mmCIF file of C-alpha atoms in Angstrom:
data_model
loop_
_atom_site.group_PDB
_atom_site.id
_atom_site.type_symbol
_atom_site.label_atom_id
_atom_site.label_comp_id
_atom_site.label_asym_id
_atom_site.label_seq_id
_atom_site.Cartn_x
_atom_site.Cartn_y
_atom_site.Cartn_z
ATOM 1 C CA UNK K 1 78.011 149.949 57.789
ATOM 2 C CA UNK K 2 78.686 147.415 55.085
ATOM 3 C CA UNK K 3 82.526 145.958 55.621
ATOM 4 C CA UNK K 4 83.849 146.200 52.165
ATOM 5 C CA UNK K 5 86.880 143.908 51.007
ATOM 6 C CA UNK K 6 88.349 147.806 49.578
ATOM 7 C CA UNK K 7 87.760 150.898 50.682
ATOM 8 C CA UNK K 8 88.615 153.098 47.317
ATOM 9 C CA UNK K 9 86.771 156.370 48.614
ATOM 10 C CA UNK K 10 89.207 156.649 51.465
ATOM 11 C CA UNK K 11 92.308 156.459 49.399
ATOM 12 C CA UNK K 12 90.552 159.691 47.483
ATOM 13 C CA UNK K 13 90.036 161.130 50.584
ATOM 14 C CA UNK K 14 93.383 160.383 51.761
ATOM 15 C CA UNK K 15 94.740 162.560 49.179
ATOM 16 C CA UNK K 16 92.645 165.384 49.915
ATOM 17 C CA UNK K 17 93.779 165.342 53.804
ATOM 18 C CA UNK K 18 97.178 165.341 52.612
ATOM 19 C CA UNK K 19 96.380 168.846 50.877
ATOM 20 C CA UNK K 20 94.995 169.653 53.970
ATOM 21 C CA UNK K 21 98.034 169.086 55.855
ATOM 22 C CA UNK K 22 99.925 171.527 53.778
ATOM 23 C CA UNK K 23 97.318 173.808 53.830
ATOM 24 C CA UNK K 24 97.714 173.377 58.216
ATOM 25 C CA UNK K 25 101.869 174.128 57.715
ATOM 26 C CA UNK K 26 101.199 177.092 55.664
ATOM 27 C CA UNK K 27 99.328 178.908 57.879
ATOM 28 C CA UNK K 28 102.008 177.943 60.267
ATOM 29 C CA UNK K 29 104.611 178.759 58.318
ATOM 30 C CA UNK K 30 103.820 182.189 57.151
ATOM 31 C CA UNK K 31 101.932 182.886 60.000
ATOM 32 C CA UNK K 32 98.137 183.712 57.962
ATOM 33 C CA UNK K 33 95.034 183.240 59.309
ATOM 34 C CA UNK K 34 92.524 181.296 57.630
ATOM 35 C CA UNK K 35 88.636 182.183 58.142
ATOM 36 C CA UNK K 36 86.951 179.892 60.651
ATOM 37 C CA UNK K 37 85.526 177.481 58.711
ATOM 38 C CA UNK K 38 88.752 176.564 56.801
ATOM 39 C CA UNK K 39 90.345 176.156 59.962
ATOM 40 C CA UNK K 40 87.701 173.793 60.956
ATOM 41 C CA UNK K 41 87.945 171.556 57.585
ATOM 42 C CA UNK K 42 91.612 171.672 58.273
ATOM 43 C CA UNK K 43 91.312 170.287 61.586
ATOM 44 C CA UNK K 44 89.898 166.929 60.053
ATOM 45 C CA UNK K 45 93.051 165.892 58.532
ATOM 46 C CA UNK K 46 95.243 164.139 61.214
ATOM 47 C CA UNK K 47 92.058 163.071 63.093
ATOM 48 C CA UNK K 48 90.819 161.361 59.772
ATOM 49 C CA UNK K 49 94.413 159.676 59.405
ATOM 50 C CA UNK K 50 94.389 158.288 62.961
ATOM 51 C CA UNK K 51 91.200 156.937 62.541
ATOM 52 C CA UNK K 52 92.152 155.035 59.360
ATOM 53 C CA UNK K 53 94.910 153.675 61.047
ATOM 54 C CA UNK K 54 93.051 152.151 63.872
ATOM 55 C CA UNK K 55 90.259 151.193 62.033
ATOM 56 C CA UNK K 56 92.486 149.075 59.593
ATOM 57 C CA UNK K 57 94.814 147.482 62.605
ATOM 58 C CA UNK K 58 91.561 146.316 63.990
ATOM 59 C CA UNK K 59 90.213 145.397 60.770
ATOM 60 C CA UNK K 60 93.348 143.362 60.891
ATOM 61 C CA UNK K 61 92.943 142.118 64.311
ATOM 62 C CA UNK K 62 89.349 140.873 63.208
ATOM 63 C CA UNK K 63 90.694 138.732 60.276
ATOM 64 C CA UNK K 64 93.466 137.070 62.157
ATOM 65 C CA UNK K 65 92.610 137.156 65.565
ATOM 66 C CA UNK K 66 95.763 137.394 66.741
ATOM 67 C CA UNK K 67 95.275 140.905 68.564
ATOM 68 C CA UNK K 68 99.113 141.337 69.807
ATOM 69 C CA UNK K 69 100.807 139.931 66.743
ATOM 70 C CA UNK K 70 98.828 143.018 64.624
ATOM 71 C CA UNK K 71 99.715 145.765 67.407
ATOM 72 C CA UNK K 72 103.340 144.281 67.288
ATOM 73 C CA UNK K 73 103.837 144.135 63.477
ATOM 74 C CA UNK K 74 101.852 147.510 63.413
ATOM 75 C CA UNK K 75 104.280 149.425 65.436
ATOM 76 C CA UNK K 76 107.102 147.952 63.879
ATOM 77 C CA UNK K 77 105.808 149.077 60.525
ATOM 78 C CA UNK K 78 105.273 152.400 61.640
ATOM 79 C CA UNK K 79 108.664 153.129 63.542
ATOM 80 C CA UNK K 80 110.171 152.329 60.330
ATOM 81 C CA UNK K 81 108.674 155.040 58.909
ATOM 82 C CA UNK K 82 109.474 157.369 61.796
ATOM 83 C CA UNK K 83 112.947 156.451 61.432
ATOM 84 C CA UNK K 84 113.829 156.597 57.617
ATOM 85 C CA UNK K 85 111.884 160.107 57.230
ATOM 86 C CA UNK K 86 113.788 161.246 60.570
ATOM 87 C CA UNK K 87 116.694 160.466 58.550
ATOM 88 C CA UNK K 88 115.269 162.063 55.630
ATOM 89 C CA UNK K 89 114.426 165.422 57.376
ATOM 90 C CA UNK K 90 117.967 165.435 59.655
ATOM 91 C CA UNK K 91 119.290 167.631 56.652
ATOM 92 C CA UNK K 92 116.908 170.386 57.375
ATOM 93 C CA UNK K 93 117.384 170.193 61.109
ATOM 94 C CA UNK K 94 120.823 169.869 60.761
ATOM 95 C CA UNK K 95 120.849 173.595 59.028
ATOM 96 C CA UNK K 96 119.079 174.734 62.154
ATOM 97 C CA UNK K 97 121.321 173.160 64.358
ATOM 98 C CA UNK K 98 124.495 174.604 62.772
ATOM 99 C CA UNK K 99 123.542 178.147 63.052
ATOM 100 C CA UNK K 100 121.644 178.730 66.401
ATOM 101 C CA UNK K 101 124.553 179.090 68.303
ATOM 102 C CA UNK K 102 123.947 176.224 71.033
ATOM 103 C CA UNK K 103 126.551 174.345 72.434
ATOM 104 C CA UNK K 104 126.418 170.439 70.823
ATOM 105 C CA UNK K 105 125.337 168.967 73.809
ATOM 106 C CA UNK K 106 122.441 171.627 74.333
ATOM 107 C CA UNK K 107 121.757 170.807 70.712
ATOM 108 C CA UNK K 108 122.369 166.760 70.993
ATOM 109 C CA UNK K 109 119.881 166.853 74.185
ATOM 110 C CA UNK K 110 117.743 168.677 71.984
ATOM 111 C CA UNK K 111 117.581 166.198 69.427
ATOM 112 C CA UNK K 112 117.065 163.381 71.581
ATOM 113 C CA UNK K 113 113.980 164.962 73.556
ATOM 114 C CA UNK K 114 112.241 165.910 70.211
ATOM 115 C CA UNK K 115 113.015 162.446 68.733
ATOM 116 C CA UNK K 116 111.533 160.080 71.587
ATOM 117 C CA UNK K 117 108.990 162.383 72.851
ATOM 118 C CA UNK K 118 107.788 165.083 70.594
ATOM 119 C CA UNK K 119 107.889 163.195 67.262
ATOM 120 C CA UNK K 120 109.381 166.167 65.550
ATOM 121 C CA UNK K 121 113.087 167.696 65.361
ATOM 122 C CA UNK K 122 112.691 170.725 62.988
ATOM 123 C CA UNK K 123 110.578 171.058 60.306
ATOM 124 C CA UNK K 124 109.566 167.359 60.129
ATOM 125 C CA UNK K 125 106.341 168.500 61.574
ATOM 126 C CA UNK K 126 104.438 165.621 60.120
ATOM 127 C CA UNK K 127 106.166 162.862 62.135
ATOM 128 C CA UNK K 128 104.644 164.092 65.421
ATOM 129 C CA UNK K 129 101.521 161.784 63.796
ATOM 130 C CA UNK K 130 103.723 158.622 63.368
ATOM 131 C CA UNK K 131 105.821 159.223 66.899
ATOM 132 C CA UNK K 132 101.744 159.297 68.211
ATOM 133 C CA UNK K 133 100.905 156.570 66.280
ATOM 134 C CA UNK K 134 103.486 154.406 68.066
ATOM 135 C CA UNK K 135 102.453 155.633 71.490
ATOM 136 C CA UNK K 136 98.922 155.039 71.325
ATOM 137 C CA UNK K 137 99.865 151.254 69.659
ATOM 138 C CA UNK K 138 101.933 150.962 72.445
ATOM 139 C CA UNK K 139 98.775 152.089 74.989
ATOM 140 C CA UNK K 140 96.843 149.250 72.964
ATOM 141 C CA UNK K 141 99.422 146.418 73.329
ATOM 142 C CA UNK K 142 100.083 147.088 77.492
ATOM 143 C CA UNK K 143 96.486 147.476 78.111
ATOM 144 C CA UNK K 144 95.085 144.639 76.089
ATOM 145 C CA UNK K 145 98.085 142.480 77.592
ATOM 146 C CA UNK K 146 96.624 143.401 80.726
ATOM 147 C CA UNK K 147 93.336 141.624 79.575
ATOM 148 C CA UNK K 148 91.554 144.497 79.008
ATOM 149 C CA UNK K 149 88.677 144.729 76.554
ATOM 150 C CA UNK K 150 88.577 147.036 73.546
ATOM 151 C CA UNK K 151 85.601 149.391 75.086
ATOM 152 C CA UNK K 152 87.568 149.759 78.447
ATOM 153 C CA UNK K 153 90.416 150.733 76.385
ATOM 154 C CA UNK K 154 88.736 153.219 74.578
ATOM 155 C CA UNK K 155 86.937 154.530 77.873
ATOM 156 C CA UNK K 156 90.755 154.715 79.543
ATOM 157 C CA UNK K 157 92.245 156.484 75.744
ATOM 158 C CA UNK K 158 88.822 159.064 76.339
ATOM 159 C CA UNK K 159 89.868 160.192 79.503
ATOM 160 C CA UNK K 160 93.780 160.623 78.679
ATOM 161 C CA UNK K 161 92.662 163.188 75.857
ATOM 162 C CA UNK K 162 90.418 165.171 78.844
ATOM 163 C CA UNK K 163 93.513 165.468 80.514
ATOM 164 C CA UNK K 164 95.390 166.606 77.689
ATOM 165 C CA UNK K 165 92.663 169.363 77.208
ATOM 166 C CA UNK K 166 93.061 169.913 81.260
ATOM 167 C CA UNK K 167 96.886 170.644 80.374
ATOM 168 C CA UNK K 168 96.256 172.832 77.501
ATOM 169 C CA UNK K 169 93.609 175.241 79.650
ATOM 170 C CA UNK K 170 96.312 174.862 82.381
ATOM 171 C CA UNK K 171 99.201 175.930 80.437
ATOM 172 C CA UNK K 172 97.306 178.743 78.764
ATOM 173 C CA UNK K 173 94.675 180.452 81.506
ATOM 174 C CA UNK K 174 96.194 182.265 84.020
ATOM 175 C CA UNK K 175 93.013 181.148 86.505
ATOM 176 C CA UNK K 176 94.792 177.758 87.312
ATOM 177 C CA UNK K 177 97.163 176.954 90.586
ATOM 178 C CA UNK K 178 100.903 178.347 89.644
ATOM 179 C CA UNK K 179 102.232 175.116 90.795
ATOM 180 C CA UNK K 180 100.312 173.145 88.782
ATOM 181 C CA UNK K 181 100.335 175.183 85.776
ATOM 182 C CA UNK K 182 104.341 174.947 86.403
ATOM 183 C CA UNK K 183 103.816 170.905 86.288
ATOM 184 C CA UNK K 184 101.906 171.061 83.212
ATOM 185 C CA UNK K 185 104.334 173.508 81.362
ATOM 186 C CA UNK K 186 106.960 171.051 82.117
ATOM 187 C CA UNK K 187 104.923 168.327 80.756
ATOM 188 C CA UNK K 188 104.313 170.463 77.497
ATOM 189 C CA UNK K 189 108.293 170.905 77.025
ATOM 190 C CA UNK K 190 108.887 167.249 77.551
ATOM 191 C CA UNK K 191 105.969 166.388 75.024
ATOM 192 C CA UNK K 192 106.670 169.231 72.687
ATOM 193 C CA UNK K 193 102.560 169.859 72.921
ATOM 194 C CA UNK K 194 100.136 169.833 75.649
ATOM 195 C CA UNK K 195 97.282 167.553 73.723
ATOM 196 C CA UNK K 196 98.953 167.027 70.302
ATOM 197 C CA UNK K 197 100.928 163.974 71.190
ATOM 198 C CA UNK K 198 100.196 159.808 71.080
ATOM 199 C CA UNK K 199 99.303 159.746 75.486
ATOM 200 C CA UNK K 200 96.638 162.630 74.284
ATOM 201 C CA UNK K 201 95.403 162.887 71.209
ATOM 202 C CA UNK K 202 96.777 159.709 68.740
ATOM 203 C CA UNK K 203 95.823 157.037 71.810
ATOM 204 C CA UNK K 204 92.032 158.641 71.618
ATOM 205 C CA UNK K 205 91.774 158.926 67.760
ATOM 206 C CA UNK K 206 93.296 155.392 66.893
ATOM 207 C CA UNK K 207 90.871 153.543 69.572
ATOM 208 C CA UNK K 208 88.056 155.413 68.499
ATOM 209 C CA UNK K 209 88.662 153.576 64.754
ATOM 210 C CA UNK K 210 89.345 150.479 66.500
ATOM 211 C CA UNK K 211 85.669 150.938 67.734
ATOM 212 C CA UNK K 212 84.326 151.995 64.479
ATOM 213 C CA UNK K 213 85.644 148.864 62.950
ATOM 214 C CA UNK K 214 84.191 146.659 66.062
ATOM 215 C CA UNK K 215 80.526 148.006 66.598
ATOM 216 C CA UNK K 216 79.313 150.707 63.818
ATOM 217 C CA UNK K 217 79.241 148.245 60.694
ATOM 218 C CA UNK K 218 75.715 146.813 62.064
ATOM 219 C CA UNK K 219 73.872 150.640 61.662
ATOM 220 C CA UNK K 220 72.594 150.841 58.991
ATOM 221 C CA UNK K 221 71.838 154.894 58.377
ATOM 222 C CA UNK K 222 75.639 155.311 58.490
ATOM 223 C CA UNK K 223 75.364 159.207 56.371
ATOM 224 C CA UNK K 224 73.009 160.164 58.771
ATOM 225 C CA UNK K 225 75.422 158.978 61.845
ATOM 226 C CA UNK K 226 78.560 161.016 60.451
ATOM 227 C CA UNK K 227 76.468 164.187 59.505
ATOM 228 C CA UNK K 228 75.150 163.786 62.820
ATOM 229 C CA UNK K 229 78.856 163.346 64.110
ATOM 230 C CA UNK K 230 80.045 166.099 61.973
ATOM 231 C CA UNK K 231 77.303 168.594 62.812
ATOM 232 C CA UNK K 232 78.278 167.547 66.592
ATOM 233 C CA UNK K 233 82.079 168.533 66.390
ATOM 234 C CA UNK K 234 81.348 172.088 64.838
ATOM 235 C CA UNK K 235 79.013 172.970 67.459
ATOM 236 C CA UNK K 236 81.904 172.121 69.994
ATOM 237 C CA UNK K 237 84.858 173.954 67.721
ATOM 238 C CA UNK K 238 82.824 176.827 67.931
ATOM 239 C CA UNK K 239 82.345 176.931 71.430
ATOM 240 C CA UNK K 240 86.163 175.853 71.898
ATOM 241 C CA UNK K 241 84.881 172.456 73.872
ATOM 242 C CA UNK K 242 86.330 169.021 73.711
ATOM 243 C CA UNK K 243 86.565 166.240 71.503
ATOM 244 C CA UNK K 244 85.713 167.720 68.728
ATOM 245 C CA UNK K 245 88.290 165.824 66.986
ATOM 246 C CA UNK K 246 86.806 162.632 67.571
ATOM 247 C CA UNK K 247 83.300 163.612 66.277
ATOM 248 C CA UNK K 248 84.816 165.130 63.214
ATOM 249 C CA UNK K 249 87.520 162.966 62.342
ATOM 250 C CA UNK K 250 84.727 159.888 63.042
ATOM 251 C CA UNK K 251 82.058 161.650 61.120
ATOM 252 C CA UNK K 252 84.428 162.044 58.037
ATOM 253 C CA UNK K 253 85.663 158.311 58.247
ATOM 254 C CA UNK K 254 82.064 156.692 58.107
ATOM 255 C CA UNK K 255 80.801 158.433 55.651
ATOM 256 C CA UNK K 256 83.906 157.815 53.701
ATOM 257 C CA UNK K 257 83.729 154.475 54.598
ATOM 258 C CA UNK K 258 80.283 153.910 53.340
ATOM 259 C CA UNK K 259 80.840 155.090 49.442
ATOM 260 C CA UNK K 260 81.336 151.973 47.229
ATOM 261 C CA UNK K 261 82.822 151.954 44.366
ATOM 262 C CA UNK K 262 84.177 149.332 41.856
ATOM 263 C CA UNK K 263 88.056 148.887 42.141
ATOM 264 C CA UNK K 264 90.268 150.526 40.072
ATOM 265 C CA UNK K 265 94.420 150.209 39.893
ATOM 266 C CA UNK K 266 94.065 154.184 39.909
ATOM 267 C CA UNK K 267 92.697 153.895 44.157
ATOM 268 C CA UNK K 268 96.341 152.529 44.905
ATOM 269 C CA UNK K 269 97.726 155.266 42.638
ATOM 270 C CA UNK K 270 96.482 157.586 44.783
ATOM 271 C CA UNK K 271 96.710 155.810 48.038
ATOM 272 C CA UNK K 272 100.746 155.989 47.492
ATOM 273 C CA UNK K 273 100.317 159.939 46.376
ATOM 274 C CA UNK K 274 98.768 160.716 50.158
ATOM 275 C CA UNK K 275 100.845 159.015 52.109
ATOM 276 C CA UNK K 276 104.352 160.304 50.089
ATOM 277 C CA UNK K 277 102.940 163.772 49.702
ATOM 278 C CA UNK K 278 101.787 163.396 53.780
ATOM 279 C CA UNK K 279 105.802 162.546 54.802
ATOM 280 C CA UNK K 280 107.466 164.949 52.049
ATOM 281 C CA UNK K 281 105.911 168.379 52.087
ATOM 282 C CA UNK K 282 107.556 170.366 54.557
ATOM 283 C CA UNK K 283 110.692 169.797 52.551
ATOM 284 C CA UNK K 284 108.870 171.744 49.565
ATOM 285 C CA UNK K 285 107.053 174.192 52.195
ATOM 286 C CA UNK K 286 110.484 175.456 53.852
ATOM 287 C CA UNK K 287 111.994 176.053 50.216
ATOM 288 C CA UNK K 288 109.077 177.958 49.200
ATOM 289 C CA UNK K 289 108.615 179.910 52.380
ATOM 290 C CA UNK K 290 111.965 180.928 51.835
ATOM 291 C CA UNK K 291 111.672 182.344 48.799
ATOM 292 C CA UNK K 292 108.429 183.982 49.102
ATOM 293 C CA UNK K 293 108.007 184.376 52.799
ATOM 294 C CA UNK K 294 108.343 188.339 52.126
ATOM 295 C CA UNK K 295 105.721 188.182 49.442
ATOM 296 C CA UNK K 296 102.823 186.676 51.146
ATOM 297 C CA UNK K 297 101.297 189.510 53.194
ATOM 298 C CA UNK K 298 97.498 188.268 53.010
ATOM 299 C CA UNK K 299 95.035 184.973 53.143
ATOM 300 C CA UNK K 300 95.168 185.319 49.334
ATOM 301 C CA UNK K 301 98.581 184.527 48.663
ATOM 302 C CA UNK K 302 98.744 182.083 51.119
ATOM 303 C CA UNK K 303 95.679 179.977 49.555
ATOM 304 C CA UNK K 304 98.169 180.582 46.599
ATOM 305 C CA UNK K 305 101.296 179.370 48.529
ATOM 306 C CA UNK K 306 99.531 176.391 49.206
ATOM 307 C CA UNK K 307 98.479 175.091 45.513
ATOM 308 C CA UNK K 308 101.865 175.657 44.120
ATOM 309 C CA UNK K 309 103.383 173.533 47.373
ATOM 310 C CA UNK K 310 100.906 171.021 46.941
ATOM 311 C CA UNK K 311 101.584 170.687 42.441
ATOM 312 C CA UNK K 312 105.483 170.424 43.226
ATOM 313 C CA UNK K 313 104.467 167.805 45.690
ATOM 314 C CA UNK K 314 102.176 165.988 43.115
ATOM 315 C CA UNK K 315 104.808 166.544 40.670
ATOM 316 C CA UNK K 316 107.499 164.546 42.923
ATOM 317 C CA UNK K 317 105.264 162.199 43.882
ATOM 318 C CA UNK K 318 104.410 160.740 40.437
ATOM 319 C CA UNK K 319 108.171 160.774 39.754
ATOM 320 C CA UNK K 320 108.672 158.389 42.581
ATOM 321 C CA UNK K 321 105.727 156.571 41.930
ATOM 322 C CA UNK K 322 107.878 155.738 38.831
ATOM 323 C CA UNK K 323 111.386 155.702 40.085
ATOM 324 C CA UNK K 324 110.004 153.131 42.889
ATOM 325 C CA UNK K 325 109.265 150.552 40.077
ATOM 326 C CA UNK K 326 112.502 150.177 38.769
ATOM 327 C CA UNK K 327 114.872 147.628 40.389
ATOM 328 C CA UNK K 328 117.742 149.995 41.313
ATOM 329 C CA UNK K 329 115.310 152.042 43.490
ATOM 330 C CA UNK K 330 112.861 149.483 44.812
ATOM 331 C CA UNK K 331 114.237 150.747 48.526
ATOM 332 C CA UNK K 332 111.904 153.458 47.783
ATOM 333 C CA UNK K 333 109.159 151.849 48.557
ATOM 334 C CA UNK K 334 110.639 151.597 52.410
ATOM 335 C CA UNK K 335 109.317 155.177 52.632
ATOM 336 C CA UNK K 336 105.531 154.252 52.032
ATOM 337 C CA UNK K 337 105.478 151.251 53.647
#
């Protein structure tokens, strides 16, 4: 793979995975089922994102050398995010919080779990990916100041998401050891998810770009390796096996990664569209679901549901894009960077 000093076609792509997203908390929210194949183009999303993210902190670590100071300015970028759209999404959690009858410190404890563990309170479901983020740069940091080398890391970060698949069979088949499917339950509650975490999934996906960035850009048939990749991870979705994530999210990434194009101010346009539509959505997809929640009864009108979520976010986004440029709300920008 050519190293390129832009990478336009991901900020493209970027947006589209950010439709995906929605498309993911639809289904959730008004409980549809997609056809199988959606649900597998769906599931490239967050494993495209985490790879982008380690592939650019290594891309980093490349240029400077300085392998901690990245990791430690990385995570510090990124739990500022966490924190101002926690803030941002307390509003909605707060209306939860008010009216499910728990007592405050059931509701405080609550709070506190879901915020330094599970990455999500209520309906700020798209900050479990940032909490992970966080974790797995956190995994990075300890292991590499331990002096170990990228690979082993990425051998140790392979192995953590096994378990996490372990946990999820444990938690869900009723063929495993009671006492050990109590341990793993307990786990799940404390995590909020048995593999959809940072320790299990995020440490896995953000190595494996750390890897793309450090060994793929010598091969040179770099469409052939991600069909190949891609091709890989339906054959194992379909057959409910592991790490399927990996091979699609990767497979997606280098072929992404591989389109050239001349640069354009419009790439950076659309770079701040995906990542503000990415953090603000669920916002827009609670309002709609509650007006319409009685209304969608099919696939349909939730394919529906999710183009008029994703225009209102569009819509919002280009008005901060332009609110962000004027000096009284330049603290905008804090949110997208």
């Amino acid at each position: 793979m050519q190293l390129l000093a832009r990478y336009n076609v991901i900020d493209v792509v970027k947006l589209f995975m950010a439709f995906l997203v929605i498309g993911i908390h639809v289904e959730t929210l008004f409980g549809t089922e997609y056809p199988q194949f959606v649900d597998y183009v769906l599931e490239s999303a967050v494993p495209f994102f985490f790879i982008c993210s380690g592939y650019f902190i290594q891309n980093k670590i490349v240029k400077k050398g300085k392998n901690i100071s990245v990791l430690k300015d990385s995570c510090k970028k990124y739990l500022k995010l966490y924190i101002l759209w926690q803030v941002v999404y307390f509003p909605l959690a707060l209306k939860y919080l008010l009216v499910n009858r728990h007592t405050f410190e059931d509701n405080l404890l609550y709070c506190l779990r879901k915020f330094f563990f599970a990455g999500e309170i209520v309906f700020s479901w798209p900050l479990w990916y940032v909490h992970a983020l966080i974790v797995a740069i956190i995994f990075i940091f300890l292991l590499q100041k331990c002096r170990m080398t990228l690979i082993h890391i990425w051998i140790i970060s392979i192995i953590m998401m096994l378990i996490g698949y372990f946990i999820n069979y444990c938690t869900t088949s009723a063929n495993c050891n009671n006492k050990l499917t109590t341990i793993c339950q307990n786990l799940v509650f404390i995590l909020g998810s048995a593999d959809r975490n940072g320790p299990f999934r995020g440490f896995a996906l953000v190595t494996t770009g750390m890897i793309i960035r450090q060994y793929l850009h010598y091969i040179k048939h770099e469409y052939a390796i991600g069909l190949i990749c891609i091709i890989t991870s339906w054959l194992l979705f379909i057959y409910s096996l592991p790490f399927y994530l990996i091979f699609l999210g990767g497979g997606f990434f280098i072929i992404t990664a591989s389109i050239q194009t001349k640069d354009r101010p419009i790439y950076a346009t659309l770079r701040i569209h995906s990542i503000f539509i990415f953090f603000i959505h669920m916002y827009f997809a609670v309002f709609v679901h509650s007006l319409f929640k009685s209304f969608v009864t099919n696939t349909t009108c939730a394919y529906l549901i999710w183009l008029i979520i994703f225009f209102i976010c569009l819509v919002a986004s280009i008005l901060f894009n332009q609110l962000r440029r004027i000096r009284f709300f330049q603290w905008l920008n804090h949110l997208i960077s």
